[in-house]
């Protein structure tokens, strides 16, 4: 049983709320994936932001992307998605710049005091998937939550020592207040962010 | 361009003051920002973090070349192409060259102040590239061909209706003014720009030397798309953004978003190193990644002892958010590319002394910016320094030069004042000056100006001098010119209070003006001479404390004298002097430990105005309230610590702004139902009392010493 810092988990949950992150808790990664499938099922089909790029005749299906998943998890998710008639996307995200409905990611780390998910995304598909979706569902193991960014330092130093790395801190849906200082979500990236905590 | 000369600047200021939308927006913003900032800083140690950032930044500035070398070594191994540009033009040429080499037609940008600094859009457009901003605010002002009016919220001066019109023009479709719909329009329009662009230009909040990484903070996520979709990524980054370690960057991130937008962190922080995966049409599917480090005078600023702190700036924009002048006139009048206090400074260094000449005058010196600066920069001191340099370069305006000479020479000053006392007779009416020809008091109609007192305090003193109290706390009274000659009543009240409380009071005769007015006018030489005279005047006075009734004198003498007199070989005397300086309220509460029983409290409703230099310059917060509660029924009013608009000669130079600040202040206090308004500074007193007289209001304005003297138990 990996160590869980209960105080950090509580702090994370408390800090998530004001930055419009919806937090829920499940036991396993599979349950988190089921959660993502449900979210996708419930949402209305997104409209393409690039009309003309997708083939206009075919009725569009809902799209669910998860480019960073390992084989086993992907096949579980893809099975579930196909059954629900979703278009399941694992790569070639550049072909979906008009937008995808839901992206499912697994965070490498969580930082409690800012409700941050740390996601390594050197692969372009991973980066794009977390930006061009309407809803982003992130699974985060409780054991990977640290209290503050200083505690994530050694992890980050290892990542950034590599020849190539792109690590994202994500702490909520894309937001702006550039018009009359009114907070508005989803200006370029996701409109909603669901965080699914895993009891592990 | 309104920064060309004072005349056109004043007319732009008036236009801004008349812009009702701007005024309402910035008013609301100023109030909300302060409250939100306080909340978001609640779970960190603000002062400690800021001090750490300042120290670390100073350390980095000492080693910029080494940090650059270290960054380059890591970058080279990782396939990042690093350039260093000496000037803005060099940087633009470099970026254009990169664009040409890569056959770039379209460019998208995520927000970067450094890119604005060098006017990269203009250069690229001239070079044949199409450039599109992707930060919502930047895009809006790009479409409108305007400059930013805030460093973090560049379109804060625009209403939703103006944005709807702009988007209607851009899309050729009528757009609704609903903000969430407008944001959707931007999402749709900009997505295709992202999809098509060949090159992405970003800034960098940090360049981490220990591993060749840059970090970009955004809320919208446009930074992530800008650095992901195009084949080529160019990051433009001031050399001052180099930090030794990741830890340094993480530390700044704890303050920057809190200070910028009262967020614990920006929604996105992207850490990028190496030529990352890129599925566009590029060799080996690796991003073509260039970083252009911009010097543009920064290496010189590092060597500039008095201004180098300005390079600590992390561009949070908070110095504008809290600036009372910014709040009234907005960013287009309070900066050029960089906005707010730091804008006044950086315009001087990056965008020409001509523009800076006008801007550098428009700081009231209230220190609100210094108080919140994420990097602990003494912004008003640097602004004053720049004013002094501009005076040296362009020659001083006539009046300040004359005034400087007069204030520095105690004898000349006193003779002149005595002469003025007679000269004013024809225009005097009681305690106030009336009917001065417009040439003397242009735009000053918003407040009654005080007349010079019949007898200066220094001439009253021999008659009221209390008997020596051998066992009492030994205190020297510093009169300051305003109270000595305009309001001797404040000082006689103070003598009454102090002596009732058992203090042994001395009044060294050789003291002079504190020197702040001449310092504010950029008259360096005279500021030094007056400072020296005062240190010497009190040197052998045999006192343990030096009390002033003026927050500005106190803060100037305590905080600035050591620097002003640094070259005078009198460090020990200066230190002894500065250590003894204390304001009247703090002296009563903290040194004399006065008890409420000392006063008869008749329940007079009394409000308080915090002099800027008392509350921020000396961090005095509680003491005045303790006293007012002891002697009256203290009424808290909103924004007690916002400047009243006096600012010494500022109110003569910018009467339109001064008058508006004053009106807000008096309205706020009147609304509490108070009948008295008390303050701890003769300048604020002059402003508040003059304004209330002029508008015929009911508030009676008093100096703390007067209010307490009236309530002392005999
Ligand atoms: S000192 Fe006051 S007026 Fe001057 S720039 Fe700072 S906040 Fe603005
Ligand atoms: S000067 Fe200070 S407050 Fe102003 S933008 Fe820079 S860091 Fe922020």
Coordinates of N, CA and C in Angstrom, one line a residue, chain B residues 475-622:
Chain B
X475 N 12.9 64.3 24.1 CA 12.4 64.2 22.7 C 12.7 65.6 22.0
X476 N 13.2 65.4 20.8 CA 13.4 66.6 20.0 C 12.2 66.8 19.0
X477 N 11.7 68.0 18.9 CA 10.6 68.2 18.0 C 11.1 68.7 16.6
X478 N 10.8 67.9 15.6 CA 11.1 68.3 14.2 C 9.9 69.0 13.6
X479 N 10.0 70.2 13.3 CA 8.8 71.0 12.9 C 8.4 70.8 11.4
X480 N 9.4 70.7 10.5 CA 9.1 70.6 9.1 C 8.5 71.9 8.6
X481 N 8.7 72.2 7.3 CA 8.4 73.6 6.9 C 6.9 73.8 6.9
X482 N 6.1 72.9 6.6 CA 4.6 73.1 6.5 C 4.1 73.5 7.8
X483 N 4.4 72.8 8.8 CA 3.9 73.1 10.2 C 4.5 74.3 10.8
X484 N 5.8 74.5 10.5 CA 6.5 75.6 11.1 C 5.8 76.9 10.6
X485 N 5.5 77.0 9.3 CA 5.1 78.3 8.7 C 3.6 78.4 8.4
X486 N 3.0 77.2 8.2 CA 1.6 77.3 7.8 C 0.7 76.9 8.9
X487 N 1.1 75.8 9.6 CA 0.2 75.3 10.7 C 1.0 75.2 12.0
X488 N 1.4 76.3 12.6 CA 2.1 76.2 13.9 C 1.2 75.7 15.0
X489 N -0.1 75.8 14.7 CA -1.1 75.3 15.7 C -0.9 73.8 15.9
X490 N -0.6 73.1 14.9 CA -0.4 71.6 15.1 C 0.8 71.4 16.1
X491 N 1.8 72.2 16.0 CA 3.0 72.0 16.8 C 2.7 72.5 18.2
X492 N 2.0 73.6 18.4 CA 1.7 74.0 19.8 C 0.8 73.0 20.5
X493 N -0.1 72.4 19.7 CA -1.0 71.4 20.3 C -0.1 70.2 20.7
X494 N 0.8 69.8 19.8 CA 1.7 68.7 20.2 C 2.5 69.0 21.4
X495 N 3.0 70.2 21.5 CA 3.8 70.6 22.7 C 2.9 70.4 24.0
X496 N 1.7 70.8 23.8 CA 0.8 70.7 25.0 C 0.6 69.2 25.4
X497 N 0.3 68.4 24.4 CA 0.1 66.9 24.6 C 1.3 66.3 25.2
X498 N 2.5 66.5 24.5 CA 3.7 65.9 25.0 C 4.1 66.3 26.4
X499 N 3.9 67.6 26.6 CA 4.4 68.0 27.9 C 3.4 67.5 29.0
X500 N 2.2 67.5 28.7 CA 1.2 66.9 29.7 C 1.6 65.4 30.0
X501 N 2.1 64.7 29.0 CA 2.4 63.3 29.2 C 3.8 63.1 29.8
X502 N 4.4 64.3 30.1 CA 5.7 64.2 30.9 C 7.0 64.2 30.1
X503 N 6.9 64.4 28.8 CA 8.1 64.4 27.9 C 8.9 65.7 28.1
X504 N 10.2 65.5 28.0 CA 11.1 66.7 28.1 C 11.4 67.1 26.6
X505 N 10.9 68.3 26.2 CA 10.9 68.7 24.8 C 12.0 69.7 24.5
X506 N 12.7 69.4 23.4 CA 13.7 70.3 22.9 C 13.3 70.7 21.4
X507 N 13.7 71.9 21.1 CA 13.5 72.3 19.7 C 14.7 73.0 19.1
X508 N 15.6 72.1 18.5 CA 16.8 72.7 17.9 C 16.5 73.7 16.8
X509 N 17.2 74.8 16.9 CA 16.8 76.0 16.1 C 17.3 75.8 14.7
X510 N 18.4 75.1 14.5 CA 19.0 75.0 13.2 C 18.3 74.1 12.2
X511 N 17.3 73.5 12.6 CA 16.6 72.5 11.7 C 16.0 73.2 10.5
X512 N 15.9 72.4 9.4 CA 15.4 72.9 8.1 C 14.3 72.1 7.6
X513 N 13.8 72.3 6.4 CA 12.9 71.5 5.7 C 13.4 70.1 5.6
X514 N 12.6 69.0 5.7 CA 13.2 67.6 5.6 C 13.8 67.3 4.3
X515 N 13.4 68.1 3.3 CA 14.1 67.9 1.9 C 13.3 67.0 1.0
X516 N 12.2 66.4 1.4 CA 11.4 65.6 0.6 C 10.8 66.4 -0.7
X517 N 10.3 67.6 -0.5 CA 9.8 68.3 -1.6 C 10.8 68.4 -2.8
X518 N 12.0 68.8 -2.4 CA 13.0 69.0 -3.4 C 13.5 67.6 -4.0
X519 N 13.5 66.6 -3.2 CA 13.8 65.3 -3.7 C 12.7 64.8 -4.7
X520 N 11.5 65.1 -4.4 CA 10.4 64.7 -5.2 C 10.5 65.4 -6.6
X521 N 11.1 66.6 -6.5 CA 11.2 67.4 -7.8 C 12.4 67.0 -8.5
X522 N 13.2 66.1 -8.0 CA 14.4 65.6 -8.7 C 15.5 66.6 -8.5
X523 N 15.5 67.4 -7.4 CA 16.6 68.3 -7.1 C 17.6 67.7 -6.1
X524 N 18.4 66.9 -6.7 CA 19.3 66.0 -5.9 C 20.2 66.8 -4.9
X525 N 20.8 67.9 -5.4 CA 21.8 68.6 -4.7 C 21.2 69.2 -3.4
X526 N 20.0 69.8 -3.6 CA 19.3 70.5 -2.5 C 18.8 69.5 -1.5
X527 N 18.4 68.4 -2.0 CA 17.9 67.3 -1.1 C 19.0 66.9 -0.2
X528 N 20.2 66.8 -0.7 CA 21.4 66.4 0.1 C 21.7 67.5 1.1
X529 N 21.7 68.7 0.7 CA 22.1 69.8 1.6 C 21.1 70.0 2.8
X530 N 19.8 69.8 2.5 CA 18.8 69.9 3.6 C 19.0 68.8 4.6
X531 N 19.2 67.6 4.1 CA 19.4 66.4 4.9 C 20.6 66.6 5.9
X532 N 21.6 67.1 5.3 CA 22.8 67.2 6.1 C 22.6 68.3 7.2
X533 N 21.9 69.4 6.9 CA 21.7 70.4 7.9 C 20.9 69.8 9.1
X534 N 19.9 69.0 8.8 CA 19.1 68.4 9.8 C 19.8 67.5 10.7
X535 N 20.6 66.6 10.1 CA 21.4 65.7 10.9 C 22.3 66.4 11.9
X536 N 22.9 67.5 11.4 CA 23.8 68.3 12.3 C 23.0 69.0 13.3
X537 N 21.8 69.5 13.0 CA 21.0 70.3 13.9 C 20.7 69.5 15.1
X538 N 20.4 68.2 15.0 CA 20.0 67.4 16.1 C 21.1 66.6 16.8
X539 N 22.3 66.7 16.1 CA 23.4 65.9 16.6 C 23.7 66.1 18.1
X540 N 23.8 67.3 18.5 CA 24.1 67.5 19.9 C 22.9 68.0 20.8
X541 N 21.7 67.7 20.3 CA 20.6 68.2 21.0 C 20.3 67.4 22.3
X542 N 20.9 66.3 22.5 CA 20.7 65.5 23.7 C 19.4 64.9 23.8
X543 N 18.8 64.4 22.7 CA 17.5 63.8 22.8 C 17.6 62.3 22.4
X544 N 16.6 61.5 22.9 CA 16.6 60.1 22.5 C 15.6 59.8 21.4
X545 N 14.7 60.7 21.2 CA 13.8 60.5 20.1 C 13.6 61.8 19.3
X546 N 13.3 61.7 18.0 CA 13.0 62.9 17.3 C 11.6 62.7 16.7
X547 N 10.6 63.5 17.2 CA 9.2 63.3 16.8 C 8.9 64.3 15.7
X548 N 8.2 63.8 14.7 CA 7.6 64.7 13.7 C 6.1 64.5 13.7
X549 N 5.4 65.6 13.2 CA 4.0 65.5 13.1 C 3.6 65.2 11.7
X550 N 4.6 64.8 10.9 CA 4.4 64.6 9.5 C 4.9 63.2 9.1
X551 N 4.1 62.3 8.6 CA 4.5 61.0 8.2 C 5.5 61.1 7.1
X552 N 5.4 62.1 6.2 CA 6.3 62.2 5.0 C 7.7 62.6 5.5
X553 N 7.8 63.6 6.4 CA 9.1 64.0 6.9 C 9.7 62.8 7.6
X554 N 8.9 62.1 8.4 CA 9.5 61.0 9.2 C 10.0 59.9 8.3
X555 N 9.2 59.5 7.3 CA 9.6 58.4 6.5 C 10.8 58.8 5.6
X556 N 10.8 60.0 5.1 CA 11.9 60.5 4.3 C 13.2 60.5 5.1
X557 N 13.2 61.1 6.4 CA 14.4 61.2 7.2 C 14.9 59.8 7.6
X558 N 13.9 58.9 7.9 CA 14.3 57.6 8.4 C 14.8 56.7 7.3
X559 N 14.0 56.7 6.2 CA 14.3 55.7 5.2 C 15.3 56.2 4.1
X560 N 15.2 57.5 3.8 CA 16.0 57.9 2.7 C 17.3 58.6 3.0
X561 N 17.4 59.2 4.2 CA 18.7 60.0 4.5 C 19.9 59.1 4.3
X562 N 19.9 57.9 4.8 CA 21.1 57.1 4.7 C 21.6 57.0 3.2
X563 N 20.7 56.9 2.3 CA 21.1 56.8 0.9 C 21.5 58.2 0.4
X564 N 20.7 59.2 0.7 CA 21.0 60.6 0.2 C 22.3 61.1 0.7
X565 N 22.7 60.7 1.9 CA 23.9 61.2 2.5 C 25.1 60.1 2.5
X566 N 24.9 59.1 1.6 CA 25.8 58.0 1.6 C 27.2 58.5 1.3
X567 N 27.4 59.5 0.5 CA 28.8 60.0 0.1 C 29.3 61.1 1.0
X568 N 28.6 61.3 2.1 CA 29.0 62.5 2.9 C 29.9 62.2 4.1
X569 N 30.3 60.9 4.2 CA 31.2 60.6 5.3 C 30.7 60.9 6.7
X570 N 29.4 60.6 6.8 CA 28.8 60.9 8.2 C 27.8 59.8 8.5
X571 N 28.2 58.5 8.1 CA 27.2 57.4 8.3 C 26.8 57.2 9.7
X572 N 27.7 57.4 10.7 CA 27.3 57.2 12.1 C 26.3 58.2 12.5
X573 N 26.6 59.5 12.2 CA 25.6 60.5 12.6 C 24.3 60.3 11.9
X574 N 24.3 59.9 10.7 CA 23.0 59.7 10.0 C 22.3 58.6 10.6
X575 N 23.0 57.5 10.9 CA 22.3 56.4 11.5 C 21.7 56.8 12.9
X576 N 22.5 57.5 13.7 CA 22.0 57.9 15.0 C 20.7 58.7 14.8
X577 N 20.8 59.6 13.9 CA 19.6 60.5 13.6 C 18.4 59.7 13.1
X578 N 18.6 58.9 12.1 CA 17.5 58.1 11.5 C 16.8 57.2 12.6
X579 N 17.7 56.6 13.4 CA 17.1 55.6 14.4 C 16.2 56.3 15.4
X580 N 16.4 57.6 15.6 CA 15.6 58.4 16.6 C 14.3 58.9 16.0
X581 N 14.2 58.9 14.7 CA 13.0 59.4 14.1 C 11.7 58.6 14.4
X582 N 10.7 59.2 14.9 CA 9.4 58.5 15.1 C 8.3 59.5 14.9
X583 N 7.1 59.0 14.4 CA 6.0 59.8 14.2 C 5.2 60.1 15.5
X584 N 4.4 61.1 15.5 CA 3.7 61.6 16.7 C 2.9 60.5 17.3
X585 N 2.0 59.8 16.5 CA 1.1 58.8 17.1 C 1.9 57.6 17.7
X586 N 2.9 57.2 17.0 CA 3.6 56.0 17.5 C 4.4 56.4 18.8
X587 N 4.9 57.6 18.8 CA 5.6 58.1 20.0 C 4.7 58.0 21.2
X588 N 3.5 58.5 21.0 CA 2.5 58.5 22.2 C 2.2 57.1 22.6
X589 N 1.9 56.2 21.6 CA 1.4 54.9 22.0 C 2.6 53.9 22.4
X590 N 3.6 54.0 21.6 CA 4.7 53.0 21.8 C 5.8 53.4 22.8
X591 N 6.0 54.7 22.8 CA 7.1 55.1 23.7 C 6.5 55.7 25.0
X592 N 5.6 56.6 24.9 CA 5.0 57.2 26.2 C 3.9 56.3 26.8
X593 N 3.5 55.3 26.0 CA 2.5 54.3 26.5 C 1.3 55.0 27.1
X594 N 0.8 55.9 26.4 CA -0.4 56.7 26.9 C -1.6 55.8 27.1
X595 N -2.3 56.2 28.1 CA -3.5 55.3 28.5 C -4.8 56.1 28.1
X596 N -5.9 55.4 27.8 CA -7.1 56.1 27.4 C -7.6 57.0 28.5
X597 N -7.2 56.8 29.8 CA -7.6 57.6 30.9 C -7.0 59.1 30.8
X598 N -6.0 59.2 29.9 CA -5.4 60.5 29.7 C -6.4 61.5 29.0
X599 N -7.4 60.9 28.4 CA -8.3 61.7 27.6 C -9.8 61.7 28.1
X600 N -10.4 62.9 27.9 CA -11.9 62.8 28.1 C -12.5 62.5 26.8
X601 N -13.3 61.4 26.8 CA -13.9 61.0 25.5 C -15.3 61.4 25.4
X602 N -15.6 62.4 24.6 CA -17.0 62.9 24.5 C -17.7 62.3 23.4
X603 N -17.2 61.2 22.8 CA -17.9 60.4 21.8 C -18.0 61.1 20.5
X604 N -17.1 62.0 20.2 CA -17.1 62.7 18.8 C -16.9 61.6 17.8
X605 N -17.7 61.6 16.7 CA -17.5 60.7 15.7 C -16.3 61.1 14.8
X606 N -15.3 60.3 14.7 CA -14.1 60.8 14.1 C -13.5 59.7 13.1
X607 N -13.2 60.2 11.9 CA -12.6 59.3 10.9 C -11.2 59.6 10.8
X608 N -10.4 58.7 10.1 CA -9.0 58.9 10.0 C -8.5 58.7 8.5
X609 N -7.6 59.5 8.2 CA -6.9 59.4 6.9 C -5.5 59.0 7.1
X610 N -5.1 57.9 6.5 CA -3.7 57.4 6.7 C -2.8 58.2 5.7
X611 N -1.9 59.0 6.2 CA -0.9 59.5 5.2 C -0.1 58.4 4.6
X612 N 0.1 58.5 3.3 CA 0.8 57.4 2.6 C 2.1 57.0 3.3
X613 N 2.9 58.0 3.6 CA 4.2 57.7 4.1 C 4.2 57.3 5.5
X614 N 3.1 57.4 6.2 CA 3.0 56.9 7.5 C 2.7 55.4 7.5
X615 N 1.6 55.1 6.7 CA 1.1 53.7 6.7 C 2.0 52.8 5.9
X616 N 2.6 53.3 4.8 CA 3.4 52.4 4.0 C 4.9 52.7 4.3
X617 N 5.3 54.0 4.3 CA 6.7 54.4 4.5 C 7.2 53.9 5.9
X618 N 6.3 53.9 6.9 CA 6.7 53.6 8.3 C 6.0 52.4 8.8
X619 N 5.1 51.8 8.0 CA 4.2 50.7 8.5 C 3.5 51.0 9.8
X620 N 3.0 52.2 10.0 CA 2.3 52.5 11.1 C 0.8 52.3 10.8
X621 N 0.2 51.4 11.5 CA -1.2 51.0 11.2 C -2.1 51.2 12.4
X622 N -1.7 50.6 13.5 CA -2.6 50.5 14.7 C -2.6 51.8 15.5

